[in-house]
Coordinates of C-alpha atoms in Angstrom, one line a residue:
Chain A
X269 CA 0.0 0.0 0.0
X270 CA 1.4 3.4 -1.0
X271 CA 1.1 6.0 1.7
X272 CA 3.7 8.5 0.3
X273 CA 1.3 11.4 0.5
X274 CA -0.3 10.5 3.8
X275 CA 0.5 12.6 6.9
X276 CA 0.1 11.2 10.4
X277 CA 0.6 12.9 13.8
X278 CA 1.6 10.7 16.6
X279 CA 1.8 12.2 20.1
X280 CA 4.6 11.1 22.4
X281 CA 6.7 9.5 19.7
X282 CA 10.1 9.7 21.3
X283 CA 10.2 6.4 23.1
X284 CA 8.2 3.3 24.1
X285 CA 5.1 2.5 22.1
X286 CA 5.3 5.9 20.5
X287 CA 8.8 5.1 19.1
X288 CA 7.5 1.8 17.7
X289 CA 4.5 3.7 16.1
X290 CA 6.8 6.3 14.5
X291 CA 9.1 3.5 13.1
X292 CA 6.1 1.5 11.8
X293 CA 4.5 4.4 10.0
X294 CA 7.8 5.7 8.5
X295 CA 8.4 2.2 7.2
X296 CA 5.0 2.2 5.6
X297 CA 5.8 5.4 3.7
X298 CA 3.8 7.9 5.8
X299 CA 5.0 11.4 6.6
X300 CA 5.2 11.3 10.4
X301 CA 5.0 14.3 12.7
X302 CA 5.5 13.8 16.4
X303 CA 6.3 15.7 19.6
X304 CA 7.5 15.0 23.1
X305 CA 9.0 17.0 25.9
X306 CA 12.5 16.3 24.9
X307 CA 14.4 14.6 22.1
X308 CA 15.8 11.1 22.6
X309 CA 18.5 9.3 20.6
X310 CA 15.8 7.8 18.5
X311 CA 14.4 11.2 17.5
X312 CA 17.9 12.5 16.8
X313 CA 18.5 9.6 14.5
X314 CA 15.2 10.2 12.6
X315 CA 16.1 13.9 12.3
X316 CA 19.6 13.1 11.0
X317 CA 18.2 10.9 8.3
X318 CA 15.8 13.6 7.2
X319 CA 17.2 17.1 8.0
X320 CA 14.9 18.8 5.5
X321 CA 11.8 17.4 7.4
X322 CA 10.4 15.9 4.2
X323 CA 9.0 12.7 5.9
X324 CA 9.7 13.3 9.6
X325 CA 9.3 16.2 11.9
X326 CA 9.6 16.5 15.6
X327 CA 9.1 19.4 18.0
X328 CA 9.6 19.8 21.7
X329 CA 6.1 20.2 23.1
X330 CA 4.9 19.5 26.7
X331 CA 1.6 17.7 26.1
X332 CA -0.1 19.6 29.0
X333 CA 0.5 22.9 27.2
X334 CA -2.7 22.8 25.2
X335 CA -2.0 25.8 23.1
X336 CA 1.3 24.5 22.1
X337 CA -0.3 21.2 21.2
X338 CA -2.8 23.0 19.0
X339 CA -0.1 25.1 17.4
X340 CA 2.0 21.9 16.7
X341 CA -0.9 20.3 14.7
X342 CA -1.6 23.6 12.8
X343 CA 2.1 23.8 11.9
X344 CA 2.0 20.3 10.5
X345 CA -1.0 21.2 8.4
X346 CA 0.7 24.3 7.1
X347 CA 3.9 22.5 6.4
X348 CA 2.5 19.4 4.7
X349 CA -0.9 20.7 3.6
X350 CA -2.9 17.9 5.1
X351 CA -3.4 15.6 8.2
X352 CA -4.7 12.2 7.2
X353 CA -4.3 10.4 10.6
X354 CA -3.8 11.0 14.3
X355 CA -2.7 8.6 17.0
X356 CA -3.2 9.9 20.5
X357 CA -0.4 7.9 22.1
X358 CA 1.0 10.3 24.7
X359 CA 0.2 9.2 28.2
X360 CA 1.5 8.6 31.7
X361 CA 0.9 5.9 34.3
X362 CA -1.0 7.1 37.3
X363 CA -1.0 4.5 40.0
X364 CA -1.5 4.2 43.7
X365 CA -4.2 3.6 46.2
X366 CA -7.0 6.0 45.3
X367 CA -7.5 7.7 48.7
X368 CA -3.8 8.3 49.1
X369 CA -3.2 9.9 45.7
X370 CA -2.0 13.5 45.6
X371 CA -4.3 16.0 43.8
X372 CA -1.4 17.2 41.7
X373 CA -0.8 13.6 40.4
X374 CA -4.5 13.2 39.6
X375 CA -4.7 16.5 37.7
X376 CA -1.5 15.7 35.8
X377 CA -2.9 12.3 34.8
X378 CA -6.1 13.8 33.5
X379 CA -4.3 16.6 31.7
X380 CA -1.8 14.3 29.9
X381 CA -4.0 11.3 29.2
X382 CA -7.3 13.1 28.5
X383 CA -7.3 16.8 28.0
X384 CA -4.3 16.9 25.6
X385 CA -5.8 14.2 23.5
X386 CA -9.1 16.1 23.3
X387 CA -7.3 19.3 22.2
X388 CA -5.1 17.5 19.7
X389 CA -8.2 15.6 18.3
X390 CA -10.2 18.8 18.1
X391 CA -7.5 20.6 16.1
X392 CA -6.7 17.7 13.7
X393 CA -10.4 17.1 13.2
X394 CA -10.8 20.6 11.7
X395 CA -8.2 19.7 9.1
X396 CA -9.9 16.3 8.5
X397 CA -13.3 17.9 8.2
X398 CA -11.9 20.1 5.4
X399 CA -10.5 17.0 3.6
X400 CA -13.6 15.0 4.4
X401 CA -11.4 12.0 5.3
X402 CA -9.2 10.9 8.2
X403 CA -8.5 8.3 10.8
X404 CA -7.9 8.7 14.5
X405 CA -6.7 6.0 16.9
X406 CA -6.7 6.6 20.6
X407 CA -4.3 4.4 22.6
X408 CA -6.3 3.5 25.7
X409 CA -5.9 0.5 27.9
X410 CA -7.5 -2.7 29.2
X411 CA -7.6 -0.8 32.4
X412 CA -10.4 1.2 30.8
X413 CA -12.3 -2.0 30.1
X414 CA -11.8 -4.0 33.3
X415 CA -11.3 -3.0 36.9
X416 CA -7.9 -3.3 38.4
X417 CA -6.8 -2.2 41.9
X418 CA -4.4 0.8 42.1
X419 CA -5.1 2.4 38.7
X420 CA -8.5 4.1 39.3
X421 CA -7.5 7.5 37.9
X422 CA -5.6 6.0 35.0
X423 CA -8.6 3.8 34.2
X424 CA -10.9 6.8 34.4
X425 CA -8.8 8.7 31.8
X426 CA -8.6 5.7 29.5
X427 CA -12.3 4.9 29.8
X428 CA -13.1 8.6 29.1
X429 CA -11.1 8.4 25.8
X430 CA -13.0 5.2 24.8
X431 CA -16.2 7.2 25.4
X432 CA -14.9 9.9 23.1
X433 CA -14.0 7.3 20.5
X434 CA -17.6 6.0 20.4
X435 CA -19.4 9.4 20.4
X436 CA -17.0 11.1 18.0
X437 CA -17.3 8.1 15.6
X438 CA -21.0 8.9 15.3
X439 CA -20.5 12.6 15.1
X440 CA -17.9 12.7 12.3
X441 CA -18.6 9.4 10.5
X442 CA -20.9 11.2 8.0
X443 CA -17.8 13.2 6.8
X444 CA -15.7 10.1 6.2
X445 CA -13.7 10.3 9.4
X446 CA -13.1 7.1 11.4
X447 CA -12.1 7.0 15.1
X448 CA -11.2 3.9 17.1
X449 CA -9.4 2.9 20.2
X450 CA -6.6 0.4 20.7
X451 CA -6.6 -0.9 24.3
X452 CA -3.3 -2.6 25.0
X453 CA -2.9 -5.1 27.7
X454 CA 0.4 -5.6 29.5
X455 CA 3.3 -5.3 27.1
X456 CA 7.0 -4.7 27.4
X457 CA 7.2 -0.9 28.0
X458 CA 8.3 1.7 30.5
X459 CA 5.1 1.2 32.4
X460 CA 5.9 -2.4 33.0
X461 CA 9.7 -2.0 33.4
X462 CA 9.4 -1.8 37.2
X463 CA 7.3 -4.9 37.5
X464 CA 9.0 -7.7 39.3
X465 CA 9.6 -11.0 37.6
X466 CA 7.0 -12.4 39.9
X467 CA 4.4 -9.8 38.8
X468 CA 5.2 -10.5 35.1
X469 CA 4.9 -14.2 35.6
X470 CA 1.5 -13.7 37.3
X471 CA 0.3 -11.5 34.4
X472 CA 1.5 -14.1 31.9
X473 CA -0.4 -16.9 33.8
X474 CA -3.6 -14.9 33.7
X475 CA -3.2 -14.2 30.0
X476 CA -4.6 -16.8 27.6
X477 CA -1.6 -16.4 25.3
X478 CA 0.6 -16.9 28.4
X479 CA 3.0 -13.9 27.9
X480 CA 3.3 -10.1 27.8
X481 CA 2.9 -8.4 24.5
X482 CA 5.4 -6.5 22.4
X483 CA 5.0 -2.9 21.3
X484 CA 5.2 -4.1 17.6
X485 CA 2.0 -6.2 18.2
X486 CA 0.2 -3.1 19.4
X487 CA 1.5 -0.9 16.5
X488 CA 0.4 -3.4 13.9
X489 CA -3.2 -3.1 15.0
X490 CA -2.9 0.7 15.0
X491 CA -1.4 0.5 11.5
X492 CA -4.4 -1.6 10.4
X493 CA -7.0 0.8 11.9
X494 CA -5.4 3.8 10.2
X495 CA -5.2 2.1 6.8
X496 CA -7.9 1.8 4.2
X497 CA -8.0 -1.9 5.1
X498 CA -10.1 -0.8 8.1
X499 CA -12.3 1.5 6.0
X500 CA -15.6 0.1 7.5
X501 CA -14.3 0.1 11.1
X502 CA -15.2 3.0 13.4
X503 CA -16.2 3.6 17.0
X504 CA -14.6 0.4 18.2
X505 CA -12.4 -0.4 21.1
X506 CA -9.9 -3.2 20.1
X507 CA -8.2 -4.9 23.0
X508 CA -4.7 -6.1 22.1
X509 CA -3.9 -8.0 25.3
X510 CA -3.4 -11.7 24.5
X511 CA -6.9 -12.3 25.7
X512 CA -6.3 -10.9 29.2
X513 CA -9.7 -9.1 29.2
X514 CA -11.8 -11.8 27.5
Chain B
X158 CA -13.8 43.4 4.2
X159 CA -14.7 42.6 0.6
X160 CA -11.9 40.1 0.6
X161 CA -13.3 38.5 3.7
X162 CA -16.7 38.2 2.2
X163 CA -15.2 36.6 -0.9
X164 CA -13.4 34.0 1.2
X165 CA -16.6 33.2 3.1
X166 CA -18.6 32.9 -0.1
X167 CA -15.9 30.8 -1.8
X168 CA -15.8 28.4 1.1
X169 CA -19.6 28.1 1.2
X170 CA -19.6 27.4 -2.5
X171 CA -17.1 24.6 -2.0
X172 CA -19.3 23.0 0.6
X173 CA -22.5 23.4 -1.4
X174 CA -20.8 21.8 -4.5
X175 CA -19.4 18.9 -2.4
X176 CA -22.9 18.2 -1.1
X177 CA -24.4 18.7 -4.6
X178 CA -27.2 20.8 -3.2
X179 CA -28.0 22.4 -6.5
X180 CA -27.8 26.0 -5.1
X181 CA -26.7 28.3 -7.9
X182 CA -26.7 31.6 -6.1
X183 CA -25.9 32.6 -2.5
X184 CA -27.2 35.8 -0.9
X185 CA -26.5 37.4 2.5
X186 CA -30.0 36.8 3.6
X187 CA -30.0 33.0 2.8
X188 CA -30.4 30.8 5.9
X189 CA -28.1 27.9 6.2
X190 CA -30.7 25.2 6.9
X191 CA -33.9 26.3 5.1
X192 CA -32.5 28.1 2.1
X193 CA -29.2 26.3 1.5
X194 CA -29.9 22.9 3.0
X195 CA -26.9 22.6 5.2
X196 CA -26.7 20.4 8.3
X197 CA -24.9 21.3 11.6
X198 CA -21.8 19.2 10.6
X199 CA -21.6 21.1 7.3
X200 CA -21.6 24.3 9.3
X201 CA -18.9 22.9 11.6
X202 CA -16.8 22.0 8.5
X203 CA -17.2 25.5 7.1
X204 CA -16.1 27.1 10.4
X205 CA -13.1 24.7 10.4
X206 CA -12.2 25.6 6.8
X207 CA -12.4 29.3 7.6
X208 CA -10.3 28.9 10.7
X209 CA -7.6 27.2 8.6
X210 CA -7.8 30.0 5.9
X211 CA -8.2 33.0 8.1
X212 CA -6.6 31.9 11.4
X213 CA -9.5 32.9 13.5
X214 CA -12.6 31.1 15.0
X215 CA -15.1 33.7 16.2
X216 CA -17.1 30.9 17.9
X217 CA -14.3 29.8 20.1
X218 CA -14.8 32.8 22.4
X219 CA -16.2 35.9 20.8
X220 CA -19.6 35.1 19.2
X221 CA -22.3 32.6 20.1
X222 CA -23.3 30.2 17.4
X223 CA -27.0 30.9 18.2
X224 CA -26.6 34.3 16.6
X225 CA -25.8 32.8 13.2
X226 CA -28.8 32.1 11.0
X227 CA -27.9 33.6 7.7
X228 CA -24.8 34.0 5.5
X229 CA -24.8 37.7 6.4
X230 CA -24.7 36.8 10.1
X231 CA -21.7 34.6 9.5
X232 CA -19.9 37.3 7.6
X233 CA -20.6 39.8 10.4
X234 CA -19.2 37.3 13.0
X235 CA -15.9 37.0 11.1
X236 CA -15.8 40.8 10.5
X237 CA -16.1 41.3 14.3
X238 CA -12.9 39.2 14.7
X239 CA -11.0 41.6 12.5
X240 CA -12.6 44.9 13.7
X241 CA -12.8 44.2 17.4
X242 CA -9.7 45.5 19.3
X243 CA -9.8 42.2 21.1
X244 CA -10.3 40.0 18.0
X245 CA -11.2 36.4 18.0
X246 CA -9.0 33.5 18.9
X247 CA -5.8 34.2 17.1
X248 CA -4.2 31.1 15.9
X249 CA -0.8 32.8 15.7
X250 CA -0.8 34.1 19.3
X251 CA -3.3 31.6 20.5
X252 CA -4.6 34.1 23.0
X253 CA -8.4 34.2 23.5
X254 CA -9.1 37.8 22.9
X255 CA -12.4 38.8 24.4
X256 CA -14.5 37.7 27.3
X257 CA -16.7 34.8 26.1
X258 CA -20.4 34.9 26.2
X259 CA -20.3 31.2 26.3
X260 CA -17.0 29.3 26.4
X261 CA -18.3 26.0 27.5
X262 CA -18.4 23.6 24.6
X263 CA -21.5 21.9 25.9
X264 CA -23.3 25.2 26.0
X265 CA -22.1 25.8 22.5
X266 CA -23.5 22.5 21.4
X267 CA -26.8 23.3 23.1
X268 CA -26.8 26.6 21.4
X269 CA -26.2 24.9 18.1
X270 CA -29.0 22.4 18.7
X271 CA -31.3 25.2 19.6
X272 CA -30.1 27.1 16.6
X273 CA -30.9 24.1 14.4
X274 CA -34.4 24.0 15.7
X275 CA -34.6 27.7 14.9
X276 CA -33.3 27.1 11.4
X277 CA -29.5 27.8 11.5

């Protein structure tokens, strides 16, 4: 499939799943625009390969600065003349016993995981409405689908994004714009890096496929949902969790 | 101001042609729903297209969508952005310029729904 003219924005593309998403879509021929608070060696490599920003651009943007998030999306539209797809990937883990959580941590979790995704979606949708086509994927979590102790606020932000996915799919479907969620289960990432071997073994035991996932397995579903192969799929929450939530 | 009017009319023509509504002429007094046959999402598309062209969205802060029934109303809303010392939401500075009559998006949606019933 030729995607040489397609432009995709991926929030939080400097590391983890975001890095895998950026690599996946660049390999598919997309023009990829991403942002994060600071550059990583991965970002610097991508920039070195494309100093003219023909197929890759990155900017330093703190995702909680909503005006900067909006301006980033508009600058991508001005530079490349279109925005075909958006992946709301940026997010942070918010964990701890609910009654002991600090207000500051709760507010930051909501700002990063939810508010910034809403702002970025709103801005990109304006471009997609003009084009009358587009695809959006929200990276949510199985925590938004099932209850798990210690992640109430995180679950709330992810379930809220799933709600946005469903409602927005109905709202903008008539204009040819699709929106879906990918809800990863436990996979090798920063969020699971501090899990003990015992915790990982326990997760694997509770997972029908008997292991944690890989970021590439999440990215391949996102790639499918963005592509024309998923042209009749919208408003869906796709769990990619080895069967953990089934 | 004539240039602004031309931009609004050209954008509206694009939308009408895309929808194949069969409207040959557009007038300031035409209502969006009854005369031109647009739906709320078409109006949202037009506001998005105009924001991308003009860099302003009067409905983000400055003007309530309920006040917009006709093409002339829409032109006046955008004209207000460029004549008001406060302006609209400027995409380059990003600063909301004037106190909002209604800044809550739910309120705006309710306004739009009410407006639709009234024939926006």
